PDB file of C-alpha atoms in Angstrom:
ATOM      1  CA  MET A  16      54.289  88.819  40.266  1.00  0.00           C
ATOM      2  CA  PHE A  17      56.946  90.065  37.825  1.00  0.00           C
ATOM      3  CA  SER A  18      59.576  87.479  36.952  1.00  0.00           C
ATOM      4  CA  LEU A  19      62.898  88.756  35.637  1.00  0.00           C
ATOM      5  CA  LYS A  20      63.730  85.271  34.364  1.00  0.00           C
ATOM      6  CA  GLN A  21      60.458  85.072  32.421  1.00  0.00           C
ATOM      7  CA  TRP A  22      60.931  88.630  31.069  1.00  0.00           C
ATOM      8  CA  GLN A  23      64.363  87.778  29.703  1.00  0.00           C
ATOM      9  CA  ALA A  24      63.554  84.285  28.390  1.00  0.00           C
ATOM     10  CA  ASN A  25      60.265  84.955  26.651  1.00  0.00           C
ATOM     11  CA  ASN A  26      59.647  87.101  23.555  1.00  0.00           C
ATOM     12  CA  GLU A  27      55.987  87.450  24.444  1.00  0.00           C
ATOM     13  CA  TRP A  28      54.748  89.971  26.990  1.00  0.00           C
ATOM     14  CA  GLN A  29      51.498  89.429  28.845  1.00  0.00           C
ATOM     15  CA  ASN A  30      49.686  91.085  31.683  1.00  0.00           C
ATOM     16  CA  TRP A  31      49.418  89.199  34.960  1.00  0.00           C
ATOM     17  CA  VAL A  32      46.121  87.547  34.105  1.00  0.00           C
ATOM     18  CA  GLY A  33      47.022  86.765  30.465  1.00  0.00           C
ATOM     19  CA  TYR A  34      44.228  88.809  28.847  1.00  0.00           C
ATOM     20  CA  GLU A  35      46.643  91.153  27.106  1.00  0.00           C
ATOM     21  CA  ARG A  36      49.558  89.837  25.048  1.00  0.00           C
ATOM     22  CA  ALA A  37      52.170  91.375  22.759  1.00  0.00           C
ATOM     23  CA  GLN A  38      55.452  90.546  21.095  1.00  0.00           C
ATOM     24  CA  PRO A  39      57.458  93.757  21.388  1.00  0.00           C
ATOM     25  CA  GLU A  40      60.386  94.310  19.050  1.00  0.00           C
ATOM     26  CA  GLN A  41      62.618  95.159  22.021  1.00  0.00           C
ATOM     27  CA  LYS A  42      62.518  94.563  25.772  1.00  0.00           C
ATOM     28  CA  LEU A  43      64.781  96.972  27.658  1.00  0.00           C
ATOM     29  CA  MET A  44      65.684  97.411  31.317  1.00  0.00           C
ATOM     30  CA  PRO A  45      67.390 100.730  32.104  1.00  0.00           C
ATOM     31  CA  ALA A  46      69.337 100.994  35.352  1.00  0.00           C
ATOM     32  CA  SER A  47      69.254 104.788  35.563  1.00  0.00           C
ATOM     33  CA  VAL A  48      67.250 107.818  34.545  1.00  0.00           C
ATOM     34  CA  ALA A  49      69.966 108.664  32.003  1.00  0.00           C
ATOM     35  CA  GLU A  50      69.584 105.226  30.388  1.00  0.00           C
ATOM     36  CA  LEU A  51      65.803 105.669  30.286  1.00  0.00           C
ATOM     37  CA  GLN A  52      66.248 109.068  28.643  1.00  0.00           C
ATOM     38  CA  ASP A  53      68.534 107.508  26.020  1.00  0.00           C
ATOM     39  CA  ILE A  54      65.946 104.808  25.269  1.00  0.00           C
ATOM     40  CA  ILE A  55      63.225 107.430  24.780  1.00  0.00           C
ATOM     41  CA  LYS A  56      65.423 109.636  22.594  1.00  0.00           C
ATOM     42  CA  GLN A  57      66.426 106.703  20.380  1.00  0.00           C
ATOM     43  CA  ALA A  58      62.823 105.516  20.095  1.00  0.00           C
ATOM     44  CA  ARG A  59      61.740 109.007  19.067  1.00  0.00           C
ATOM     45  CA  LYS A  60      64.469 109.114  16.442  1.00  0.00           C
ATOM     46  CA  ASP A  61      63.369 105.654  15.178  1.00  0.00           C
ATOM     47  CA  LYS A  62      59.653 106.608  15.383  1.00  0.00           C
ATOM     48  CA  LYS A  63      58.939 103.745  17.793  1.00  0.00           C
ATOM     49  CA  ARG A  64      56.452 103.665  20.666  1.00  0.00           C
ATOM     50  CA  VAL A  65      57.682 102.911  24.185  1.00  0.00           C
ATOM     51  CA  ARG A  66      55.604 101.434  26.992  1.00  0.00           C
ATOM     52  CA  VAL A  67      56.770 101.066  30.560  1.00  0.00           C
ATOM     53  CA  THR A  68      55.228  97.763  31.539  1.00  0.00           C
ATOM     54  CA  GLY A  69      55.781  97.821  35.290  1.00  0.00           C
ATOM     55  CA  ALA A  70      54.743  94.562  36.893  1.00  0.00           C
ATOM     56  CA  ALA A  71      52.107  94.012  34.159  1.00  0.00           C
ATOM     57  CA  HIS A  72      49.452  93.985  36.864  1.00  0.00           C
ATOM     58  CA  SER A  73      46.765  95.910  34.970  1.00  0.00           C
ATOM     59  CA  PHE A  74      43.684  94.138  33.650  1.00  0.00           C
ATOM     60  CA  SER A  75      43.627  96.486  30.662  1.00  0.00           C
ATOM     61  CA  GLY A  76      46.051  96.931  27.791  1.00  0.00           C
ATOM     62  CA  CYS A  77      47.308 100.292  29.082  1.00  0.00           C
ATOM     63  CA  ALA A  78      50.871  98.956  29.325  1.00  0.00           C
ATOM     64  CA  LYS A  79      50.734  96.636  26.305  1.00  0.00           C
ATOM     65  CA  PRO A  80      54.042  97.168  24.476  1.00  0.00           C
ATOM     66  CA  GLU A  81      53.642  96.858  20.726  1.00  0.00           C
ATOM     67  CA  GLU A  82      57.147  98.084  19.834  1.00  0.00           C
ATOM     68  CA  ILE A  83      59.459  98.764  22.787  1.00  0.00           C
ATOM     69  CA  ALA A  84      58.774  97.337  26.239  1.00  0.00           C
ATOM     70  CA  VAL A  85      60.600  98.932  29.150  1.00  0.00           C
ATOM     71  CA  SER A  86      60.809  97.435  32.614  1.00  0.00           C
ATOM     72  CA  LEU A  87      62.045  99.566  35.503  1.00  0.00           C
ATOM     73  CA  HIS A  88      63.017  96.413  37.429  1.00  0.00           C
ATOM     74  CA  HIS A  89      66.596  97.695  37.769  1.00  0.00           C
ATOM     75  CA  MET A  90      65.358 101.092  39.029  1.00  0.00           C
ATOM     76  CA  ARG A  91      64.115 100.013  42.444  1.00  0.00           C
ATOM     77  CA  GLY A  92      64.632 100.913  46.058  1.00  0.00           C
ATOM     78  CA  LEU A  93      64.888 103.812  48.409  1.00  0.00           C
ATOM     79  CA  ILE A  94      66.683 106.883  47.047  1.00  0.00           C
ATOM     80  CA  SER A  95      66.521 109.122  50.117  1.00  0.00           C
ATOM     81  CA  VAL A  96      64.679 109.682  53.386  1.00  0.00           C
ATOM     82  CA  ASP A  97      63.888 112.848  55.326  1.00  0.00           C
ATOM     83  CA  THR A  98      62.709 111.479  58.673  1.00  0.00           C
ATOM     84  CA  GLU A  99      61.959 114.932  60.053  1.00  0.00           C
ATOM     85  CA  ALA A 100      59.607 115.765  57.158  1.00  0.00           C
ATOM     86  CA  LYS A 101      58.432 112.119  57.006  1.00  0.00           C
ATOM     87  CA  LEU A 102      59.239 111.881  53.302  1.00  0.00           C
ATOM     88  CA  ALA A 103      60.861 109.066  51.369  1.00  0.00           C
ATOM     89  CA  THR A 104      61.920 109.099  47.738  1.00  0.00           C
ATOM     90  CA  LEU A 105      61.711 105.792  45.884  1.00  0.00           C
ATOM     91  CA  HIS A 106      62.610 104.661  42.391  1.00  0.00           C
ATOM     92  CA  ALA A 107      59.482 104.162  40.262  1.00  0.00           C
ATOM     93  CA  GLY A 108      60.239 100.470  39.676  1.00  0.00           C
ATOM     94  CA  THR A 109      60.097  99.638  43.397  1.00  0.00           C
ATOM     95  CA  TYR A 110      57.531  96.923  44.072  1.00  0.00           C
ATOM     96  CA  LEU A 111      54.963  97.653  46.761  1.00  0.00           C
ATOM     97  CA  HIS A 112      56.056  94.584  48.736  1.00  0.00           C
ATOM     98  CA  GLU A 113      59.567  96.105  49.017  1.00  0.00           C
ATOM     99  CA  ILE A 114      58.481  99.437  50.496  1.00  0.00           C
ATOM    100  CA  GLY A 115      57.504  98.404  54.018  1.00  0.00           C
ATOM    101  CA  GLU A 116      60.892  97.048  55.035  1.00  0.00           C
ATOM    102  CA  ALA A 117      62.735  99.939  53.392  1.00  0.00           C
ATOM    103  CA  LEU A 118      60.671 102.518  55.306  1.00  0.00           C
ATOM    104  CA  LYS A 119      60.591 100.543  58.569  1.00  0.00           C
ATOM    105  CA  ALA A 120      64.345 100.948  58.896  1.00  0.00           C
ATOM    106  CA  HIS A 121      63.713 104.722  59.181  1.00  0.00           C
ATOM    107  CA  GLY A 122      60.675 104.522  61.465  1.00  0.00           C
ATOM    108  CA  LEU A 123      58.275 105.258  58.611  1.00  0.00           C
ATOM    109  CA  ALA A 124      55.448 103.442  56.838  1.00  0.00           C
ATOM    110  CA  LEU A 125      52.861 104.042  54.149  1.00  0.00           C
ATOM    111  CA  GLU A 126      49.526 105.339  55.381  1.00  0.00           C
ATOM    112  CA  ASN A 127      47.600 102.740  53.393  1.00  0.00           C
ATOM    113  CA  MET A 128      48.598  99.753  51.279  1.00  0.00           C
ATOM    114  CA  GLY A 129      46.679  97.744  48.714  1.00  0.00           C
ATOM    115  CA  ASP A 130      45.968  94.064  49.257  1.00  0.00           C
ATOM    116  CA  VAL A 131      47.942  93.067  46.155  1.00  0.00           C
ATOM    117  CA  GLN A 132      51.548  94.179  46.472  1.00  0.00           C
ATOM    118  CA  ALA A 133      53.027  92.896  43.201  1.00  0.00           C
ATOM    119  CA  GLN A 134      52.680  96.264  41.446  1.00  0.00           C
ATOM    120  CA  THR A 135      55.400  98.859  41.106  1.00  0.00           C
ATOM    121  CA  ILE A 136      54.981 102.102  42.992  1.00  0.00           C
ATOM    122  CA  ALA A 137      54.596 104.049  39.725  1.00  0.00           C
ATOM    123  CA  GLY A 138      51.999 101.637  38.410  1.00  0.00           C
ATOM    124  CA  ALA A 139      50.044 101.596  41.656  1.00  0.00           C
ATOM    125  CA  ALA A 140      50.008 105.392  41.867  1.00  0.00           C
ATOM    126  CA  SER A 141      49.043 105.895  38.239  1.00  0.00           C
ATOM    127  CA  THR A 142      46.169 103.363  38.306  1.00  0.00           C
ATOM    128  CA  ALA A 143      44.501 104.454  41.573  1.00  0.00           C
ATOM    129  CA  THR A 144      45.492 101.358  43.556  1.00  0.00           C
ATOM    130  CA  HIS A 145      44.049 101.654  47.040  1.00  0.00           C
ATOM    131  CA  GLY A 146      43.903  99.938  50.373  1.00  0.00           C
ATOM    132  CA  THR A 147      40.931  99.977  52.690  1.00  0.00           C
ATOM    133  CA  GLY A 148      39.281 102.524  54.921  1.00  0.00           C
ATOM    134  CA  VAL A 149      36.695 105.129  54.090  1.00  0.00           C
ATOM    135  CA  THR A 150      38.957 107.941  55.346  1.00  0.00           C
ATOM    136  CA  LEU A 151      42.103 106.744  53.570  1.00  0.00           C
ATOM    137  CA  GLY A 152      42.931 107.697  49.991  1.00  0.00           C
ATOM    138  CA  SER A 153      44.614 105.762  47.226  1.00  0.00           C
ATOM    139  CA  ILE A 154      48.359 105.181  46.958  1.00  0.00           C
ATOM    140  CA  ALA A 155      48.526 108.257  44.687  1.00  0.00           C
ATOM    141  CA  ASN A 156      47.169 110.414  47.533  1.00  0.00           C
ATOM    142  CA  GLN A 157      50.408 109.723  49.415  1.00  0.00           C
ATOM    143  CA  VAL A 158      52.536 111.094  46.589  1.00  0.00           C
ATOM    144  CA  VAL A 159      53.749 114.647  47.165  1.00  0.00           C
ATOM    145  CA  GLY A 160      56.138 114.925  44.230  1.00  0.00           C
ATOM    146  CA  TRP A 161      57.570 113.023  41.321  1.00  0.00           C
ATOM    147  CA  GLU A 162      59.873 113.097  38.344  1.00  0.00           C
ATOM    148  CA  TRP A 163      59.159 111.735  34.884  1.00  0.00           C
ATOM    149  CA  VAL A 164      60.764 111.412  31.495  1.00  0.00           C
ATOM    150  CA  ASP A 165      58.643 112.771  28.653  1.00  0.00           C
ATOM    151  CA  GLY A 166      58.364 111.556  25.054  1.00  0.00           C
ATOM    152  CA  ARG A 167      61.380 113.657  24.057  1.00  0.00           C
ATOM    153  CA  GLY A 168      63.570 112.077  26.733  1.00  0.00           C
ATOM    154  CA  GLU A 169      63.576 115.165  28.956  1.00  0.00           C
ATOM    155  CA  LEU A 170      63.393 114.892  32.740  1.00  0.00           C
ATOM    156  CA  HIS A 171      60.736 116.906  34.573  1.00  0.00           C
ATOM    157  CA  SER A 172      59.617 117.177  38.169  1.00  0.00           C
ATOM    158  CA  HIS A 173      56.441 118.175  39.946  1.00  0.00           C
ATOM    159  CA  GLN A 174      55.550 118.959  43.544  1.00  0.00           C
ATOM    160  CA  ARG A 175      51.910 118.662  44.586  1.00  0.00           C
ATOM    161  CA  GLY A 176      50.398 122.111  44.878  1.00  0.00           C
ATOM    162  CA  ASN A 177      52.753 123.723  42.355  1.00  0.00           C
ATOM    163  CA  PRO A 178      50.513 125.777  40.044  1.00  0.00           C
ATOM    164  CA  GLN A 179      53.186 125.881  37.322  1.00  0.00           C
ATOM    165  CA  THR A 180      52.733 122.237  36.383  1.00  0.00           C
ATOM    166  CA  ASP A 181      49.548 120.501  35.329  1.00  0.00           C
ATOM    167  CA  ILE A 182      49.003 117.651  37.789  1.00  0.00           C
ATOM    168  CA  TRP A 183      46.509 115.839  35.555  1.00  0.00           C
ATOM    169  CA  ALA A 184      49.028 115.495  32.739  1.00  0.00           C
ATOM    170  CA  MET A 185      51.501 113.751  35.018  1.00  0.00           C
ATOM    171  CA  ARG A 186      49.640 110.545  35.841  1.00  0.00           C
ATOM    172  CA  CYS A 187      52.352 108.115  34.792  1.00  0.00           C
ATOM    173  CA  MET A 188      55.722 108.347  36.484  1.00  0.00           C
ATOM    174  CA  SER A 189      58.872 107.100  34.796  1.00  0.00           C
ATOM    175  CA  ALA A 190      61.817 108.123  36.954  1.00  0.00           C
ATOM    176  CA  SER A 191      61.077 108.316  40.672  1.00  0.00           C
ATOM    177  CA  ALA A 192      58.307 108.978  43.132  1.00  0.00           C
ATOM    178  CA  CYS A 193      58.483 110.971  46.347  1.00  0.00           C
ATOM    179  CA  TRP A 194      56.171 109.612  49.006  1.00  0.00           C
ATOM    180  CA  ALA A 195      54.748 111.195  52.115  1.00  0.00           C
ATOM    181  CA  SER A 196      54.962 108.602  54.862  1.00  0.00           C
ATOM    182  CA  LEU A 197      53.620 108.303  58.370  1.00  0.00           C
ATOM    183  CA  PRO A 198      55.511 107.055  61.425  1.00  0.00           C
ATOM    184  CA  SER A 199      55.177 103.358  62.189  1.00  0.00           C
TER     185      SER A 199
END
């Protein structure tokens, strides 16, 4: 599980199992989309690569930060809820283990949840994390829309089924995720 204390005290980054390690030049924790955009814009100007590391729960090096590591730990929680439409919007840095209680307060729940709940919602959706049940899809299947910050620091949004945006190019979320939820 992600440890803020370890993140701040240690220059080395490693994934949860320790297979992937790096010593990024910077470790940053934006508290807003605007701060994230500023980080991306500055990195572009400085010709530096940015990786959002999430909870570092991937076995692979997909989030290995060689230059700038970004944690969305301060971009967590419920943004809004539409109980009538059964939709909740969450910050991308929200850990899966935080979602149940947040939705329960509004009479909602996720349709399916993975066994390991240490990942962030963005990480779980972008890596095909899944629960169980032959008729239930992955966490990403519950996503109906999302926003992301691109490599130029510009904010974009996508709604599932919108033919004007290419869904396959939007696998990694960096700002917030909108989730379709089912009643508890």
